[in-house]
Tab-separated table of C-alpha atoms and ligand atoms in Angstrom:
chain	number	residue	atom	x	y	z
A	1	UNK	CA	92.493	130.280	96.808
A	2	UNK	CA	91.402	134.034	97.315
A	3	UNK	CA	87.810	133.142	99.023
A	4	UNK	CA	88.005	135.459	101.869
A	5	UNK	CA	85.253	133.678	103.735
A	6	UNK	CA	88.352	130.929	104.382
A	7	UNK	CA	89.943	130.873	107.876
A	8	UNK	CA	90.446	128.044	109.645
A	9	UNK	CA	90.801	130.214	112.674
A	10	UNK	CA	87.238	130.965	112.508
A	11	UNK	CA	86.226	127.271	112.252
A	12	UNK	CA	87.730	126.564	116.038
A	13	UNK	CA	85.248	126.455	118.628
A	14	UNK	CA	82.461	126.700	116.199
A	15	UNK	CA	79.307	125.210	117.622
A	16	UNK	CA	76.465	123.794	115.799
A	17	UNK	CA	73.053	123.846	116.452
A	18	UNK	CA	72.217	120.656	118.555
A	19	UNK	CA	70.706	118.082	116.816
A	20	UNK	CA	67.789	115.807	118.382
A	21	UNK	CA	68.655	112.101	118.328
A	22	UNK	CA	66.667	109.156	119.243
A	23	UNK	CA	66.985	105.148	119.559
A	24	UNK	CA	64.878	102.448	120.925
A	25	UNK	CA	65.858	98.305	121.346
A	26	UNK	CA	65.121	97.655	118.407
A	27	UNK	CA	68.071	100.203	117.065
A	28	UNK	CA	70.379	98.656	119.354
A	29	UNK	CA	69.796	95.019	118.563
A	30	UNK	CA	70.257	96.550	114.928
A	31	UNK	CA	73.501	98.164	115.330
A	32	UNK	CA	74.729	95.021	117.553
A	33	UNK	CA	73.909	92.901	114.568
A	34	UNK	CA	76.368	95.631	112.872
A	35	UNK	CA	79.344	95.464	114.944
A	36	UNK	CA	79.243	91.637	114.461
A	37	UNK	CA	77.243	90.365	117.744
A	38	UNK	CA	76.413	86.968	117.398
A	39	UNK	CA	73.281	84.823	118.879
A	40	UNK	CA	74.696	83.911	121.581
A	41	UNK	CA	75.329	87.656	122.942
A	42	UNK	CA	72.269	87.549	124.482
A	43	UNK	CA	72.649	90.602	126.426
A	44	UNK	CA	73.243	92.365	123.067
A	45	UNK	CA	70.563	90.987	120.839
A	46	UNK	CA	67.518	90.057	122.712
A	47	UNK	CA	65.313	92.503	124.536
A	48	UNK	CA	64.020	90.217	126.975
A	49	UNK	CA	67.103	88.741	128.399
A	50	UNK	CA	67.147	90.314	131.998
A	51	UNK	CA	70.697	92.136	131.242
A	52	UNK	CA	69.722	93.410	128.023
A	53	UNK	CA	72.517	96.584	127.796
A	54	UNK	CA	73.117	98.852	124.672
A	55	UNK	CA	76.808	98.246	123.664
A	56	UNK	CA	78.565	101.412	124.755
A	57	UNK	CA	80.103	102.628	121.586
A	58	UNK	CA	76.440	102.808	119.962
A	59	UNK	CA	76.130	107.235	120.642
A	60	UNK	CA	78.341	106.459	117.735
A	61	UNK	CA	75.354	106.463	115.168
A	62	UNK	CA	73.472	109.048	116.573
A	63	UNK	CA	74.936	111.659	114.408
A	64	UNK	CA	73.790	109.095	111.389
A	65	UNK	CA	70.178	108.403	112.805
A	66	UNK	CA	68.864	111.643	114.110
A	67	UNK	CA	65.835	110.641	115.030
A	68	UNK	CA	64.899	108.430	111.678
A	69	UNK	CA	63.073	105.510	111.936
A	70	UNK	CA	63.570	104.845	107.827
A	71	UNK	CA	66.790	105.200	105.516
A	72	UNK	CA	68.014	108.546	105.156
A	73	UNK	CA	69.702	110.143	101.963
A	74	UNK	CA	73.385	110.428	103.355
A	75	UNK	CA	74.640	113.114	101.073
A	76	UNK	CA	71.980	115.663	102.455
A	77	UNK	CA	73.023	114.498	106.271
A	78	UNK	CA	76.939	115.123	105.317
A	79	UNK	CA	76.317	118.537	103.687
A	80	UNK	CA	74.791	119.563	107.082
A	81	UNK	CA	78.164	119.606	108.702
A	82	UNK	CA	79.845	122.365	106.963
A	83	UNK	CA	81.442	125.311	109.209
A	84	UNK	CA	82.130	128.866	108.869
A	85	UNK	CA	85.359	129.518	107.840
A	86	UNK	CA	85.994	126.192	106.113
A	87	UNK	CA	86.163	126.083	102.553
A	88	UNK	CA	84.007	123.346	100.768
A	89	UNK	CA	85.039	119.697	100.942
A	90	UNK	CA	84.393	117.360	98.467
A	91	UNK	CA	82.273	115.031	100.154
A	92	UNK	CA	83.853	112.262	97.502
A	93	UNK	CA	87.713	113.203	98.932
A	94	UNK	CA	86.534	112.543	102.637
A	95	UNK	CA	88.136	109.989	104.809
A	96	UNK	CA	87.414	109.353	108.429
A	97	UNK	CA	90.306	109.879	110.161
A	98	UNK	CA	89.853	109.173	114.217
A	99	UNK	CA	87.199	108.081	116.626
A	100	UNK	CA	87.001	108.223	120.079
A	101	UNK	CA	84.009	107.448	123.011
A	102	UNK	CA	83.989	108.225	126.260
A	103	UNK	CA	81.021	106.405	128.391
A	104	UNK	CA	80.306	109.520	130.650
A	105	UNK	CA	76.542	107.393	132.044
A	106	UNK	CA	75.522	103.922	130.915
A	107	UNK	CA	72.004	104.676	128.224
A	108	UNK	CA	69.242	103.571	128.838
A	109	UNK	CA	67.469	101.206	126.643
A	110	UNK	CA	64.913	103.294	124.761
A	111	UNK	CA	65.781	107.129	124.429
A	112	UNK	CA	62.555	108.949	124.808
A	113	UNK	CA	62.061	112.626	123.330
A	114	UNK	CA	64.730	115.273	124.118
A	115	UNK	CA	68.136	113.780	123.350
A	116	UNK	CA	70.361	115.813	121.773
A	117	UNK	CA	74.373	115.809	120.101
A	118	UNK	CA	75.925	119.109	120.873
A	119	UNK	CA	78.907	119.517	118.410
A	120	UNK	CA	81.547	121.840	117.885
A	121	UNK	CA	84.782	122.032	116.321
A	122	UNK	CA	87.598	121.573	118.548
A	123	UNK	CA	90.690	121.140	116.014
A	124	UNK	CA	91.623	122.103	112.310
A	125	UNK	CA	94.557	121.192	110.657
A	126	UNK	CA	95.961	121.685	107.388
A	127	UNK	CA	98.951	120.188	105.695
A	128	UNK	CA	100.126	119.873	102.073
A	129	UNK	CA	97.807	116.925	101.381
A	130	UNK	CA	94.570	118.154	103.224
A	131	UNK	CA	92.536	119.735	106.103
A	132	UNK	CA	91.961	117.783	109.242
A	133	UNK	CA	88.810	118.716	111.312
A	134	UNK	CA	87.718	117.031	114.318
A	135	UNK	CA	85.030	117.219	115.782
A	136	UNK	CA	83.740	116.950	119.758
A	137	UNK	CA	80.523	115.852	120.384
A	138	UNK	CA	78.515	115.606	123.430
A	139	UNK	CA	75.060	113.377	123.713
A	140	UNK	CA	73.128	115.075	126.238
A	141	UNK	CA	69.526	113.811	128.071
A	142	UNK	CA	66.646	116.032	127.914
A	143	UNK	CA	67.849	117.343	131.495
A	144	UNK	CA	71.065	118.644	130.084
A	145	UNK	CA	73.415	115.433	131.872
A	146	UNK	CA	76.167	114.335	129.234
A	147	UNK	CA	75.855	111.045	128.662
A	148	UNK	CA	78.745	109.965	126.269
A	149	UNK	CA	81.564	112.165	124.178
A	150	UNK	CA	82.757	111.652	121.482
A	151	UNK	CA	85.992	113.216	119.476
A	152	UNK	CA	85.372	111.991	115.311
A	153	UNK	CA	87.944	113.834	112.706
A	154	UNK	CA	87.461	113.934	109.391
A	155	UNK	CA	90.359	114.356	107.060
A	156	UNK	CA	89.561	115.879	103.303
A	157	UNK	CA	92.258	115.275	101.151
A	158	UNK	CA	93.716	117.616	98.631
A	159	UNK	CA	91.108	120.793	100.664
A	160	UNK	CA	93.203	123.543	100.383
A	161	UNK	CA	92.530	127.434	102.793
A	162	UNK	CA	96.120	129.318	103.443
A	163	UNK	CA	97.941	126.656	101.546
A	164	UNK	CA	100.496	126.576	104.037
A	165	UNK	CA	101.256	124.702	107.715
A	166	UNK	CA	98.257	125.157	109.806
A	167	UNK	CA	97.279	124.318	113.386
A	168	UNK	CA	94.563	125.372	115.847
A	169	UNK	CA	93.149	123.031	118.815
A	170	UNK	CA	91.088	123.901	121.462
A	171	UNK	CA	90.665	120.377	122.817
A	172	UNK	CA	90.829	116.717	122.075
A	173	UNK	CA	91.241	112.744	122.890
A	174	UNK	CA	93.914	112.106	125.704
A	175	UNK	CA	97.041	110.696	123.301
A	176	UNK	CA	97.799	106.849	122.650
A	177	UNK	CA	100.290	105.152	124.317
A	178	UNK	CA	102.514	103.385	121.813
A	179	UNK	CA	102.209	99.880	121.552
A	180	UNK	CA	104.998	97.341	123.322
A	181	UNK	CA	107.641	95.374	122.298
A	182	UNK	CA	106.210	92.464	123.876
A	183	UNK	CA	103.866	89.859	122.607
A	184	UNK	CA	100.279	91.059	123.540
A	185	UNK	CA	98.168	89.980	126.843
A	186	UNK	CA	94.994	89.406	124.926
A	187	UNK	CA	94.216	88.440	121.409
A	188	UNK	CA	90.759	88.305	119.842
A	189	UNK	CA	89.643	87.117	116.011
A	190	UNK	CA	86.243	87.364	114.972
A	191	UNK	CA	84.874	87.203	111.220
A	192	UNK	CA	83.162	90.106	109.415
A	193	UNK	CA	80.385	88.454	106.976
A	194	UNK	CA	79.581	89.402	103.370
A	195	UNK	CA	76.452	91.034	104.381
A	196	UNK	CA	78.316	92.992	107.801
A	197	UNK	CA	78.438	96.639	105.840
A	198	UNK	CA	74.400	95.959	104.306
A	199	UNK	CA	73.505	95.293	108.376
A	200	UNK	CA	75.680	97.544	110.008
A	201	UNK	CA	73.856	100.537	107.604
A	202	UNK	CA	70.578	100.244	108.992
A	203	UNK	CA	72.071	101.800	112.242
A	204	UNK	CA	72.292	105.300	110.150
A	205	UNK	CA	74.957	105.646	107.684
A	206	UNK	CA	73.456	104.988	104.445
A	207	UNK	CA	76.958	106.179	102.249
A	208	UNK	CA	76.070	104.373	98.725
A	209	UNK	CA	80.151	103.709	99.401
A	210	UNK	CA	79.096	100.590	101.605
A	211	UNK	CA	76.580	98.895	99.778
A	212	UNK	CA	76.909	100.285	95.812
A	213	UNK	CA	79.448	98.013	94.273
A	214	UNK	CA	79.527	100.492	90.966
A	215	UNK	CA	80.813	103.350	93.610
A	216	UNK	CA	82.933	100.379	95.542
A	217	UNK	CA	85.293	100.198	92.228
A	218	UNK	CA	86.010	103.602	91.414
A	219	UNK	CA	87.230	104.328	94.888
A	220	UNK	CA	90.064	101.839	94.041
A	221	UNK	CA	89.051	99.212	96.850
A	222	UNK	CA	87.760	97.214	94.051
A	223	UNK	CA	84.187	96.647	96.021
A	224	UNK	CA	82.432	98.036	98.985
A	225	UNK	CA	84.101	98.377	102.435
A	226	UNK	CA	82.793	97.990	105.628
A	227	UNK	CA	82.159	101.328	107.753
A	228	UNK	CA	84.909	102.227	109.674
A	229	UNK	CA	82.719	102.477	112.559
A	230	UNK	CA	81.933	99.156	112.688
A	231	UNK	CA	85.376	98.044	112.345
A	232	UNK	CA	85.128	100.248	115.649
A	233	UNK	CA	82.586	98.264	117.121
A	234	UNK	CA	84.568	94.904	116.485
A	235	UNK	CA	87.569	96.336	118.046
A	236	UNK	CA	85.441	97.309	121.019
A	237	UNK	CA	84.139	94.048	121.318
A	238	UNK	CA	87.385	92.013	121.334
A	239	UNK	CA	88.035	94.077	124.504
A	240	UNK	CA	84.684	93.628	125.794
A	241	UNK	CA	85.074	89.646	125.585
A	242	UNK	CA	88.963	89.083	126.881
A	243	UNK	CA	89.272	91.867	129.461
A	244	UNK	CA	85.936	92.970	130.349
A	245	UNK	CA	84.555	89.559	130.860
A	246	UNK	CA	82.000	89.675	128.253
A	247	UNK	CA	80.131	92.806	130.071
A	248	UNK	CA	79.886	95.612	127.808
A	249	UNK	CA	79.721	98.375	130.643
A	250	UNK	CA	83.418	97.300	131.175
A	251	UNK	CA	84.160	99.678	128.819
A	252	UNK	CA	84.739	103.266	129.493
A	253	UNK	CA	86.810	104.719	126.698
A	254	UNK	CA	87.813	103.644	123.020
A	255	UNK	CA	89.909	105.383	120.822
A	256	UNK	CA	91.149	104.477	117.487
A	257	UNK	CA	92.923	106.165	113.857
A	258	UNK	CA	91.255	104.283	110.749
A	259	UNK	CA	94.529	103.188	108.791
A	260	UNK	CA	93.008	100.583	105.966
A	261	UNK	CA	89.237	99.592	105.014
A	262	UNK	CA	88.119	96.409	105.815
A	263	UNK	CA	86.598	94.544	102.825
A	264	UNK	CA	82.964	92.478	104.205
A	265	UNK	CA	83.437	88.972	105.158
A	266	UNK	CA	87.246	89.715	106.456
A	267	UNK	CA	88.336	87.783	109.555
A	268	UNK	CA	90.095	90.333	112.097
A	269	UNK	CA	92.105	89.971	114.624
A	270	UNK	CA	92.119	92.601	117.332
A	271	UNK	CA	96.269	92.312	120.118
A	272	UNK	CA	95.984	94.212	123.048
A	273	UNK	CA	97.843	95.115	125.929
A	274	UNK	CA	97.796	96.267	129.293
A	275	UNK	CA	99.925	99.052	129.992
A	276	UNK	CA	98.910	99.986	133.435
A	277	UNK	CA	95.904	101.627	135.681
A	278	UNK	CA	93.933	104.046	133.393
A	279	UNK	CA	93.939	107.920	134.884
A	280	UNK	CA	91.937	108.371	137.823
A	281	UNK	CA	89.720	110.871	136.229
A	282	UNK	CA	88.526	108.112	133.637
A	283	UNK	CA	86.747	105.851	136.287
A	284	UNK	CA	87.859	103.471	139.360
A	285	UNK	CA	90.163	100.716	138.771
A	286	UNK	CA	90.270	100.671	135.018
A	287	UNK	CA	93.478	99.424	133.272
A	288	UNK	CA	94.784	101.841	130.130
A	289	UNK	CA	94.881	99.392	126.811
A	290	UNK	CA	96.857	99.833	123.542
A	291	UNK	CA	95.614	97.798	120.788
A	292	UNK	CA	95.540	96.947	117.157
A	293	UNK	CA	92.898	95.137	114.874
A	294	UNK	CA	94.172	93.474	111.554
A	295	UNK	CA	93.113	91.527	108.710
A	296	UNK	CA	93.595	88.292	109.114
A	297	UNK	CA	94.308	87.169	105.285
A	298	UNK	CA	96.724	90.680	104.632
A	299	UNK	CA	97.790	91.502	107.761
A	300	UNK	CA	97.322	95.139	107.590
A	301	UNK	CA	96.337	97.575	110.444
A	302	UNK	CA	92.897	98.432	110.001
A	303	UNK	CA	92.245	99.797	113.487
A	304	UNK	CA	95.745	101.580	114.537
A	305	UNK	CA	96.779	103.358	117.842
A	306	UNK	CA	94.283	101.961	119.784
A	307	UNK	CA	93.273	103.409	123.422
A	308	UNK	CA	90.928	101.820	125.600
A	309	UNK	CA	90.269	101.848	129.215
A	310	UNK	CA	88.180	98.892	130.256
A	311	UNK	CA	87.041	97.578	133.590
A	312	UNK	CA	89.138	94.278	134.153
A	313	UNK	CA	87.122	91.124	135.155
A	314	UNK	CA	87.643	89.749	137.838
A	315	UNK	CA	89.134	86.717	137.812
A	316	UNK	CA	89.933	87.230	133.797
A	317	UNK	CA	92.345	84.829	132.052
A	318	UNK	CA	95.170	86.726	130.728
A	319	UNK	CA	96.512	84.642	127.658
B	401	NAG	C1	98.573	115.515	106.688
B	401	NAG	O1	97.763	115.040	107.782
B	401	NAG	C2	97.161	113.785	107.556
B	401	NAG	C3	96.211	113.488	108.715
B	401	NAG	O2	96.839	113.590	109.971
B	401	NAG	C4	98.218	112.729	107.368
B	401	NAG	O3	97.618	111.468	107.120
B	401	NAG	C5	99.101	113.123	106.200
B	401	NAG	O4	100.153	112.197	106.087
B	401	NAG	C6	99.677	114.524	106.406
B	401	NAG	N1	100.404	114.922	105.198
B	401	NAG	C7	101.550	115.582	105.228
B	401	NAG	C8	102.145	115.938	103.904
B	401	NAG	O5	102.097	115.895	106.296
């Protein structure tokens, strides 16, 4: 590749222009519904129960939604995210690589005008199978006051700039711990439904990957998969409902790598362990959490080097 508008260099620290972003209940009843809420999660699904929260991983979406109240053509959003000094991606050869949330303020309810996600480009990495680029973003209220940030890496398989080893971060998630050699303190299954990837992509992401069975098959899955972000949002809610007591504003930071897709209607299984108090800096007596999320029938990873630190109930049974 001789394009001399490639280098990676240039890509670090790139900033985007902000882009406005807007929810309301009904969005995060919707995206609730995604992540696998059930009736009973009152708190999560009905407006009037009196503590009605959004689930904290929802800024998730944002980048998604903008501030859409209808679908949304998700190859024009995607192309929207291109840098200078990057060469083109194919959008088909695109695999999400890592998320991570930090709850910096609990959201309010309904957004209001003003919102915006302020992204730039933090990391890019290339290796002999592809470019890594992550991404940080901040959600900020029409004052300026971060409310949430997020680091999301993308990896684009078989991208190719100097064609050799490649490495430039200017920031980043704090790392995983590894997981122990123990049996786990909490264990969580919950069941993904047929329709979990045609719900979960009313909360933004409209890729024709999760609902298109005809795109499903050539990608080798042999059918749609579920987003990986909602896969996300069940692991975050197995820790919400063993060590957080079943509030959501337990949680204060989840991390995860996306290792295998999870096919709708899977049951999952989310281990976790405690592996001591989280950093100081991350909030007042959280614990720091490893965890994995598998499928149930296979057994694979789908959610691997897990992070999380979570507010422990009081009180809450340890298995
Ligand atoms: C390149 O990096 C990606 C993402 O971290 C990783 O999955 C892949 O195994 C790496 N490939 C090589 C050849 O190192």
């Amino acid at each position: 590749m001789s394009d001399s508008s490639v280098d990676l260099s240039k890509a670090v620290g790139f900033e985007f222009d902000p882009q406005e972003v807007s929810w309301n209940k009904r969005d995060l009843i919707v995206y609730a519904l995604g992540i696998g809420a059930k009736k009973d999660d009152l708190s999560l699904v009905y407006e009037l129960h009196p503590s009605f929260t959004p689930f904290p991983t929802y800024p998730a979406v944002l980048g998604y939604k903008g501030t859409d109240h209808d679908t949304n053509v998700y190859a024009e959003r995607a192309s929207l995210k291109s840098a200078p000094g990057l060469p083109k991606f194919d959008p088909n050869r695109g695999i999400h690589a890592y998320q991570t949330l930090e709850v910096l303020k609990p959201l309010p309810t309904v957004s209001g005008p003003g919102w915006k996600l302020k992204r730039r480009l933090t990391t890019v990495q290339e290796n002999k199978s592809g470019i890594i680029v992550e991404a940080e973003i901040l959600l900020v209220s029409p004052d300026g006051t971060p409310y949430a940030k997020i680091y999301s890496a993308g990896f684009n398989l078989g991208a190719k700039a100097h064609g050799t080893k490649f490495a430039k971060s200017i920031g980043g998630p704090p790392k995983a711990p590894a997981i122990p050699q123990r049996e786990p303190d909490y264990v969580f299954q919950d069941q993904t439904t047929p329709e979990q990837a045609a719900i979960y992509r009313l909360s933004g992401d409209y890729n024709p990957l999760h609902i298109d069975p005809r795109i499903g098959q050539k990608t080798g899955f042999g059918g749609v998969i579920l987003h990986g972000l909602s896969t996300y949002g069940f692991g975050a809610r197995a820790l919400v409902n063993t060590i957080g007591g079943g509030d959501p504003n337990a949680l204060k930071y989840i991390g995860v790598r996306f290792t295998s897709p999870v096919i709708p209607g899977d049951a999952l299984e989310t281990r976790a362990w405690d592996v001591g108090p989280a950093p100081s800096s991350a909030g007042e007596g959280l614990r720091e959490i490893a965890f994995e999320t598998k499928v149930v029938k296979t057994g694979k990873v789908v959610l691997g080097s897990g992070h999380a630190y979570v507010k422990k109930a009081a009180g809450g049974a340890k298995l």
